[in-house]
Amino acid sequence: MATVEVNVGNWRTTLTGGWVLIKDVKAPHVLEIGEFAVTEHNKEAKTELKFKSVVMGATEIVNGVKYLLVLAAMDGAVTKYYEAGVYESCMGYKKLTSFKHILG
């Protein structure tokens, strides 16, 4: 089992299992997953966050791919940071599994 530590400012989490850090957070598919997370959160929470970037993230392969991303999003004129969990099946189906404010 691998242990991955993720740190952003004062926020920190440790992932155990088969998590692997994403090396290129600007890769088109990673950005697509980040935009999906913000869009789905907006639908569920009736908010109007604007996706800005993926700051960092990790993936775990489990009959599909689980993503844990730290996202930057605009809340009005303020940049805030969020932790988002997304599951993507082998068939391309995506589901937002978690979304929480962590900084800003």
PDB file of C-alpha atoms in Angstrom:
ATOM      1  CA  MET A   1       0.000   0.000   0.000  1.00  0.00           C
ATOM      2  CA  ALA A   2       1.193   3.458  -0.901  1.00  0.00           C
ATOM      3  CA  THR A   3       0.734   6.573   1.195  1.00  0.00           C
ATOM      4  CA  VAL A   4       0.352   9.922  -0.555  1.00  0.00           C
ATOM      5  CA  GLU A   5       0.374  13.221   1.356  1.00  0.00           C
ATOM      6  CA  VAL A   6      -1.370  16.192  -0.209  1.00  0.00           C
ATOM      7  CA  ASN A   7      -0.669  19.672   1.204  1.00  0.00           C
ATOM      8  CA  VAL A   8      -2.128  23.017   0.137  1.00  0.00           C
ATOM      9  CA  GLY A   9      -1.567  25.913   2.514  1.00  0.00           C
ATOM     10  CA  ASN A  10      -2.852  24.823   5.920  1.00  0.00           C
ATOM     11  CA  TRP A  11      -4.935  22.010   4.418  1.00  0.00           C
ATOM     12  CA  ARG A  12      -3.489  18.507   4.429  1.00  0.00           C
ATOM     13  CA  THR A  13      -4.749  15.008   3.753  1.00  0.00           C
ATOM     14  CA  THR A  14      -3.130  11.581   3.596  1.00  0.00           C
ATOM     15  CA  LEU A  15      -4.315   8.996   1.089  1.00  0.00           C
ATOM     16  CA  THR A  16      -3.580   5.321   1.610  1.00  0.00           C
ATOM     17  CA  GLY A  17      -4.063   2.533  -0.881  1.00  0.00           C
ATOM     18  CA  GLY A  18      -3.304   2.714  -4.579  1.00  0.00           C
ATOM     19  CA  TRP A  19      -3.409   6.504  -4.910  1.00  0.00           C
ATOM     20  CA  VAL A  20      -0.927   8.091  -7.324  1.00  0.00           C
ATOM     21  CA  LEU A  21      -0.254  11.825  -7.613  1.00  0.00           C
ATOM     22  CA  ILE A  22      -1.279  13.371 -10.932  1.00  0.00           C
ATOM     23  CA  LYS A  23       1.897  14.623 -12.601  1.00  0.00           C
ATOM     24  CA  ASP A  24       0.263  16.955 -15.145  1.00  0.00           C
ATOM     25  CA  VAL A  25      -2.689  18.787 -13.600  1.00  0.00           C
ATOM     26  CA  LYS A  26      -3.012  20.825 -16.820  1.00  0.00           C
ATOM     27  CA  ALA A  27      -3.690  17.741 -18.958  1.00  0.00           C
ATOM     28  CA  PRO A  28      -6.968  18.194 -20.872  1.00  0.00           C
ATOM     29  CA  HIS A  29      -8.730  15.221 -19.243  1.00  0.00           C
ATOM     30  CA  VAL A  30      -7.746  16.331 -15.729  1.00  0.00           C
ATOM     31  CA  LEU A  31      -9.111  19.820 -16.477  1.00  0.00           C
ATOM     32  CA  GLU A  32     -12.297  18.223 -17.827  1.00  0.00           C
ATOM     33  CA  ILE A  33     -12.736  16.301 -14.551  1.00  0.00           C
ATOM     34  CA  GLY A  34     -12.157  19.518 -12.562  1.00  0.00           C
ATOM     35  CA  GLU A  35     -14.697  21.458 -14.625  1.00  0.00           C
ATOM     36  CA  PHE A  36     -17.168  18.590 -14.247  1.00  0.00           C
ATOM     37  CA  ALA A  37     -16.758  18.670 -10.456  1.00  0.00           C
ATOM     38  CA  VAL A  38     -17.494  22.404 -10.234  1.00  0.00           C
ATOM     39  CA  THR A  39     -20.443  22.171 -12.653  1.00  0.00           C
ATOM     40  CA  GLU A  40     -22.001  19.272 -10.738  1.00  0.00           C
ATOM     41  CA  HIS A  41     -21.451  21.001  -7.399  1.00  0.00           C
ATOM     42  CA  ASN A  42     -23.140  24.134  -8.760  1.00  0.00           C
ATOM     43  CA  LYS A  43     -26.176  22.061  -9.822  1.00  0.00           C
ATOM     44  CA  GLU A  44     -26.415  20.282  -6.471  1.00  0.00           C
ATOM     45  CA  ALA A  45     -25.700  23.254  -4.182  1.00  0.00           C
ATOM     46  CA  LYS A  46     -27.294  25.952  -6.377  1.00  0.00           C
ATOM     47  CA  THR A  47     -24.056  27.945  -6.379  1.00  0.00           C
ATOM     48  CA  GLU A  48     -22.282  29.817  -9.175  1.00  0.00           C
ATOM     49  CA  LEU A  49     -18.631  28.898  -8.715  1.00  0.00           C
ATOM     50  CA  LYS A  50     -16.427  29.368 -11.799  1.00  0.00           C
ATOM     51  CA  PHE A  51     -13.765  26.717 -12.380  1.00  0.00           C
ATOM     52  CA  LYS A  52     -10.267  28.215 -12.472  1.00  0.00           C
ATOM     53  CA  SER A  53      -7.715  25.382 -12.271  1.00  0.00           C
ATOM     54  CA  VAL A  54      -6.686  22.046 -10.834  1.00  0.00           C
ATOM     55  CA  VAL A  55      -4.016  22.778  -8.216  1.00  0.00           C
ATOM     56  CA  MET A  56      -3.102  19.175  -7.494  1.00  0.00           C
ATOM     57  CA  GLY A  57      -4.661  15.776  -7.403  1.00  0.00           C
ATOM     58  CA  ALA A  58      -4.362  12.025  -7.175  1.00  0.00           C
ATOM     59  CA  THR A  59      -5.993   9.036  -8.835  1.00  0.00           C
ATOM     60  CA  GLU A  60      -6.800   5.507  -7.757  1.00  0.00           C
ATOM     61  CA  ILE A  61      -7.791   2.720 -10.154  1.00  0.00           C
ATOM     62  CA  VAL A  62     -10.863   0.849  -8.858  1.00  0.00           C
ATOM     63  CA  ASN A  63     -13.026  -0.604 -11.652  1.00  0.00           C
ATOM     64  CA  GLY A  64     -12.709   2.862 -13.148  1.00  0.00           C
ATOM     65  CA  VAL A  65     -10.785   5.834 -11.811  1.00  0.00           C
ATOM     66  CA  LYS A  66     -11.316   7.766  -8.586  1.00  0.00           C
ATOM     67  CA  TYR A  67      -9.997  11.331  -8.667  1.00  0.00           C
ATOM     68  CA  LEU A  68      -9.276  13.446  -5.612  1.00  0.00           C
ATOM     69  CA  LEU A  69      -8.579  16.981  -6.794  1.00  0.00           C
ATOM     70  CA  VAL A  70      -7.759  20.280  -5.158  1.00  0.00           C
ATOM     71  CA  LEU A  71      -9.478  22.889  -7.308  1.00  0.00           C
ATOM     72  CA  ALA A  72      -9.310  26.658  -7.500  1.00  0.00           C
ATOM     73  CA  ALA A  73     -12.650  28.271  -8.298  1.00  0.00           C
ATOM     74  CA  MET A  74     -13.944  31.806  -8.315  1.00  0.00           C
ATOM     75  CA  ASP A  75     -16.703  32.593  -5.832  1.00  0.00           C
ATOM     76  CA  GLY A  76     -17.654  36.025  -7.108  1.00  0.00           C
ATOM     77  CA  ALA A  77     -14.365  37.939  -7.245  1.00  0.00           C
ATOM     78  CA  VAL A  78     -12.599  35.706  -4.703  1.00  0.00           C
ATOM     79  CA  THR A  79     -10.504  32.615  -5.490  1.00  0.00           C
ATOM     80  CA  LYS A  80     -11.320  29.766  -3.124  1.00  0.00           C
ATOM     81  CA  TYR A  81      -9.985  26.228  -2.936  1.00  0.00           C
ATOM     82  CA  TYR A  82     -12.018  23.045  -2.831  1.00  0.00           C
ATOM     83  CA  GLU A  83     -11.420  19.316  -2.473  1.00  0.00           C
ATOM     84  CA  ALA A  84     -13.443  17.343  -5.010  1.00  0.00           C
ATOM     85  CA  GLY A  85     -13.897  13.616  -5.402  1.00  0.00           C
ATOM     86  CA  VAL A  86     -14.997  12.273  -8.789  1.00  0.00           C
ATOM     87  CA  TYR A  87     -15.492   8.681  -9.903  1.00  0.00           C
ATOM     88  CA  GLU A  88     -15.177   7.926 -13.631  1.00  0.00           C
ATOM     89  CA  SER A  89     -16.272   4.478 -14.816  1.00  0.00           C
ATOM     90  CA  CYS A  90     -14.552   2.520 -17.560  1.00  0.00           C
ATOM     91  CA  MET A  91     -17.458   3.556 -19.810  1.00  0.00           C
ATOM     92  CA  GLY A  92     -16.827   7.270 -19.176  1.00  0.00           C
ATOM     93  CA  TYR A  93     -19.710   7.857 -16.734  1.00  0.00           C
ATOM     94  CA  LYS A  94     -18.715  10.489 -14.149  1.00  0.00           C
ATOM     95  CA  LYS A  95     -20.138  11.039 -10.657  1.00  0.00           C
ATOM     96  CA  LEU A  96     -19.249  13.726  -8.138  1.00  0.00           C
ATOM     97  CA  THR A  97     -18.653  11.867  -4.872  1.00  0.00           C
ATOM     98  CA  SER A  98     -17.549  14.759  -2.650  1.00  0.00           C
ATOM     99  CA  PHE A  99     -16.973  18.504  -2.758  1.00  0.00           C
ATOM    100  CA  LYS A 100     -15.893  20.680   0.143  1.00  0.00           C
ATOM    101  CA  HIS A 101     -14.377  24.099   0.730  1.00  0.00           C
ATOM    102  CA  ILE A 102     -10.846  23.903   2.145  1.00  0.00           C
ATOM    103  CA  LEU A 103      -9.225  27.374   1.813  1.00  0.00           C
ATOM    104  CA  GLY A 104      -9.951  30.968   0.884  1.00  0.00           C
TER     105      GLY A 104
END
